PDB file of C-alpha atoms in Angstrom:
ATOM      1  CA  MET A   1     141.975  58.069 112.160  1.00 74.00           C
ATOM      2  CA  ARG A   2     142.248  58.792 108.462  1.00 74.00           C
ATOM      3  CA  GLY A   3     139.062  56.858 107.714  1.00 77.00           C
ATOM      4  CA  GLN A   4     137.105  58.839 110.291  1.00 84.00           C
ATOM      5  CA  VAL A   5     138.190  62.157 108.717  1.00 83.00           C
ATOM      6  CA  GLN A   6     137.039  60.910 105.295  1.00 85.00           C
ATOM      7  CA  VAL A   7     133.639  59.818 106.660  1.00 84.00           C
ATOM      8  CA  ILE A   8     133.131  63.115 108.489  1.00 87.00           C
ATOM      9  CA  SER A   9     134.156  65.229 105.479  1.00 87.00           C
ATOM     10  CA  ALA A  10     131.942  63.142 103.162  1.00 86.00           C
ATOM     11  CA  SER A  11     128.935  63.576 105.449  1.00 89.00           C
ATOM     12  CA  ILE A  12     129.540  67.341 105.669  1.00 90.00           C
ATOM     13  CA  ALA A  13     129.849  67.552 101.871  1.00 89.00           C
ATOM     14  CA  PHE A  14     126.641  65.534 101.440  1.00 89.00           C
ATOM     15  CA  THR A  15     124.797  67.831 103.865  1.00 92.00           C
ATOM     16  CA  ILE A  16     125.972  70.955 102.025  1.00 91.00           C
ATOM     17  CA  ILE A  17     124.935  69.494  98.656  1.00 90.00           C
ATOM     18  CA  ALA A  18     121.536  68.433 100.048  1.00 87.00           C
ATOM     19  CA  ILE A  19     120.879  71.920 101.453  1.00 88.00           C
ATOM     20  CA  ALA A  20     121.962  73.544  98.156  1.00 84.00           C
ATOM     21  CA  VAL A  21     119.643  71.281  96.132  1.00 81.00           C
ATOM     22  CA  LEU A  22     116.786  71.900  98.563  1.00 80.00           C
ATOM     23  CA  VAL A  23     117.200  75.671  98.332  1.00 79.00           C
ATOM     24  CA  LEU A  24     117.590  75.486  94.564  1.00 74.00           C
ATOM     25  CA  PHE A  25     114.353  73.576  93.996  1.00 75.00           C
ATOM     26  CA  THR A  26     112.178  75.187  96.665  1.00 77.00           C
ATOM     27  CA  GLN A  27     113.306  78.818  96.487  1.00 73.00           C
ATOM     28  CA  ILE A  28     114.741  79.438  93.032  1.00 66.00           C
ATOM     29  CA  TYR A  29     113.214  77.037  90.500  1.00 63.00           C
ATOM     30  CA  SER A  30     109.727  77.399  91.920  1.00 63.00           C
ATOM     31  CA  HIS A  31     109.670  81.081  90.895  1.00 62.00           C
ATOM     32  CA  THR A  32     110.936  80.671  87.327  1.00 62.00           C
ATOM     33  CA  GLY A  33     108.614  80.037  84.438  1.00 60.00           C
ATOM     34  CA  VAL A  34     105.524  80.225  86.597  1.00 55.00           C
ATOM     35  CA  SER A  35     102.983  82.978  86.499  1.00 55.00           C
ATOM     36  CA  ARG A  36     101.626  83.916  89.903  1.00 54.00           C
ATOM     37  CA  SER A  37      98.647  86.125  90.529  1.00 55.00           C
ATOM     38  CA  TYR A  38      97.890  87.862  93.764  1.00 51.00           C
ATOM     39  CA  GLU A  39      94.524  89.362  94.611  1.00 58.00           C
ATOM     40  CA  VAL A  40      94.734  92.681  96.343  1.00 57.00           C
ATOM     41  CA  VAL A  41      92.159  92.810  99.078  1.00 59.00           C
ATOM     42  CA  TYR A  42      91.645  95.875 101.183  1.00 69.00           C
ATOM     43  CA  ASP A  43      89.817  95.714 104.452  1.00 80.00           C
ATOM     44  CA  ILE A  44      86.698  97.767 103.716  1.00 87.00           C
ATOM     45  CA  PRO A  45      85.004  96.686 107.009  1.00 87.00           C
ATOM     46  CA  ASN A  46      87.984  98.086 108.904  1.00 89.00           C
ATOM     47  CA  ILE A  47      87.537 101.415 107.113  1.00 91.00           C
ATOM     48  CA  LEU A  48      83.817 101.397 107.991  1.00 90.00           C
ATOM     49  CA  ARG A  49      84.624 100.772 111.677  1.00 89.00           C
ATOM     50  CA  GLN A  50      86.749 103.910 111.892  1.00 91.00           C
ATOM     51  CA  ARG A  51      83.635 106.041 112.449  1.00 90.00           C
ATOM     52  CA  PRO A  52      80.111 105.245 113.640  1.00 86.00           C
ATOM     53  CA  TYR A  53      78.433 107.284 110.874  1.00 88.00           C
ATOM     54  CA  TRP A  54      79.691 108.212 107.418  1.00 93.00           C
ATOM     55  CA  THR A  55      78.558 110.445 104.621  1.00 94.00           C
ATOM     56  CA  ALA A  56      78.882 108.860 101.198  1.00 96.00           C
ATOM     57  CA  ARG A  57      81.344 111.545 100.105  1.00 96.00           C
ATOM     58  CA  ASP A  58      83.643 111.109 103.125  1.00 95.00           C
ATOM     59  CA  LEU A  59      83.573 107.308 102.836  1.00 95.00           C
ATOM     60  CA  ALA A  60      84.337 107.371  99.103  1.00 95.00           C
ATOM     61  CA  HIS A  61      87.304 109.716  99.565  1.00 95.00           C
ATOM     62  CA  THR A  62      88.604 107.653 102.503  1.00 94.00           C
ATOM     63  CA  ILE A  63      88.410 104.444 100.443  1.00 93.00           C
ATOM     64  CA  ILE A  64      90.180 106.078  97.484  1.00 92.00           C
ATOM     65  CA  ASN A  65      92.939 107.487  99.718  1.00 91.00           C
ATOM     66  CA  THR A  66      93.395 104.275 101.727  1.00 90.00           C
ATOM     67  CA  THR A  67      93.247 101.637  99.001  1.00 87.00           C
ATOM     68  CA  GLY A  68      94.693 103.466  96.011  1.00 84.00           C
ATOM     69  CA  ALA A  69      91.639 102.664  93.892  1.00 88.00           C
ATOM     70  CA  VAL A  70      90.739 104.875  90.934  1.00 90.00           C
ATOM     71  CA  TYR A  71      86.954 104.389  91.040  1.00 92.00           C
ATOM     72  CA  CYS A  72      84.573 104.319  93.988  1.00 93.00           C
ATOM     73  CA  TYR A  73      80.787 104.349  94.251  1.00 95.00           C
ATOM     74  CA  VAL A  74      79.168 104.537  97.692  1.00 96.00           C
ATOM     75  CA  SER A  75      75.485 104.336  98.513  1.00 97.00           C
ATOM     76  CA  ILE A  76      74.313 104.580 102.126  1.00 96.00           C
ATOM     77  CA  ARG A  77      70.694 103.798 102.898  1.00 96.00           C
ATOM     78  CA  GLU A  78      69.082 104.011 106.334  1.00 95.00           C
ATOM     79  CA  VAL A  79      65.820 102.077 106.773  1.00 95.00           C
ATOM     80  CA  ASP A  80      63.496 102.170 109.789  1.00 93.00           C
ATOM     81  CA  LEU A  81      62.875  98.597 110.919  1.00 90.00           C
ATOM     82  CA  VAL A  82      59.440  99.271 112.403  1.00 91.00           C
ATOM     83  CA  SER A  83      57.823 101.064 109.464  1.00 92.00           C
ATOM     84  CA  ASN A  84      60.131  99.693 106.729  1.00 90.00           C
ATOM     85  CA  GLN A  85      60.501 103.230 105.373  1.00 93.00           C
ATOM     86  CA  VAL A  86      63.700 104.753 103.998  1.00 94.00           C
ATOM     87  CA  VAL A  87      64.851 107.355 106.506  1.00 94.00           C
ATOM     88  CA  SER A  88      67.768 108.705 104.464  1.00 94.00           C
ATOM     89  CA  GLU A  89      69.770 107.853 101.394  1.00 96.00           C
ATOM     90  CA  ASP A  90      73.125 109.241 100.307  1.00 96.00           C
ATOM     91  CA  THR A  91      75.161 108.369  97.196  1.00 96.00           C
ATOM     92  CA  TYR A  92      78.498 109.560  95.884  1.00 96.00           C
ATOM     93  CA  GLU A  93      80.746 108.435  93.034  1.00 95.00           C
ATOM     94  CA  ILE A  94      84.380 109.121  92.187  1.00 93.00           C
ATOM     95  CA  SER A  95      85.098 108.121  88.614  1.00 89.00           C
ATOM     96  CA  PRO A  96      88.220 108.721  86.511  1.00 85.00           C
ATOM     97  CA  LEU A  97      87.645 110.660  83.302  1.00 79.00           C
ATOM     98  CA  THR A  98      90.437 109.027  81.317  1.00 83.00           C
ATOM     99  CA  ILE A  99      89.829 105.320  82.027  1.00 81.00           C
ATOM    100  CA  PRO A 100      86.741 103.574  80.662  1.00 80.00           C
ATOM    101  CA  GLU A 101      84.844 101.451  83.182  1.00 75.00           C
ATOM    102  CA  GLU A 102      85.428  98.318  81.046  1.00 78.00           C
ATOM    103  CA  GLN A 103      89.169  98.512  81.757  1.00 83.00           C
ATOM    104  CA  LEU A 104      88.748  98.553  85.536  1.00 85.00           C
ATOM    105  CA  TYR A 105      88.721  95.607  87.916  1.00 86.00           C
ATOM    106  CA  ILE A 106      85.642  96.365  90.010  1.00 87.00           C
ATOM    107  CA  ARG A 107      84.830  94.734  93.345  1.00 88.00           C
ATOM    108  CA  SER A 108      81.442  95.148  95.031  1.00 91.00           C
ATOM    109  CA  PHE A 109      80.730  95.099  98.751  1.00 91.00           C
ATOM    110  CA  VAL A 110      77.494  95.316 100.741  1.00 93.00           C
ATOM    111  CA  TYR A 111      77.570  95.811 104.499  1.00 93.00           C
ATOM    112  CA  SER A 112      74.749  96.370 106.975  1.00 92.00           C
ATOM    113  CA  LYS A 113      74.737  97.418 110.589  1.00 91.00           C
ATOM    114  CA  GLY A 114      71.985  98.189 113.059  1.00 89.00           C
ATOM    115  CA  THR A 115      71.757 101.352 115.067  1.00 88.00           C
ATOM    116  CA  ILE A 116      70.350 102.013 118.524  1.00 89.00           C
ATOM    117  CA  MET A 117      67.578 104.104 116.926  1.00 88.00           C
ATOM    118  CA  GLY A 118      65.898 101.024 115.437  1.00 89.00           C
ATOM    119  CA  THR A 119      67.243 101.576 111.951  1.00 93.00           C
ATOM    120  CA  ILE A 120      69.591  99.622 109.761  1.00 93.00           C
ATOM    121  CA  LEU A 121      72.364 101.194 107.688  1.00 93.00           C
ATOM    122  CA  THR A 122      73.212  99.478 104.409  1.00 94.00           C
ATOM    123  CA  TYR A 123      76.458 100.405 102.678  1.00 95.00           C
ATOM    124  CA  SER A 124      76.695  99.452  98.986  1.00 96.00           C
ATOM    125  CA  ILE A 125      80.241 100.016  97.778  1.00 95.00           C
ATOM    126  CA  ARG A 126      81.889  99.436  94.392  1.00 93.00           C
ATOM    127  CA  VAL A 127      85.644  99.911  94.171  1.00 92.00           C
ATOM    128  CA  GLY A 128      87.570  99.893  90.882  1.00 89.00           C
ATOM    129  CA  TYR A 129      91.262  99.231  90.399  1.00 86.00           C
ATOM    130  CA  LYS A 130      93.368  99.843  87.325  1.00 82.00           C
TER     131      LYS A 130
END
């Protein structure tokens, strides 16, 4: 009976030590001394899907308010597919006065979508983060 108690207690002690070492190496040591970088990606297509038609000003302010960016440039161009003529074009830019553009992390996006009127809308968006 005494031998069984020793075997059981030794196996329990081994299990506890194994779990402690596993947690130590996978959860604690993996985060020390290592630099990790995370890319912040905001879902610009989801913002575009909120409304069927945008003005450049409204879209730029919505992107700034939703993503927390400090710089936003929006250009919306509508082109007639039959005549290949520009039907309308709208641009708007929100730029900080205190931060030079060289210090910003700028991401560019281009999205297109067709309309039922036989035109195509092209959204050119640049978003800058500090």
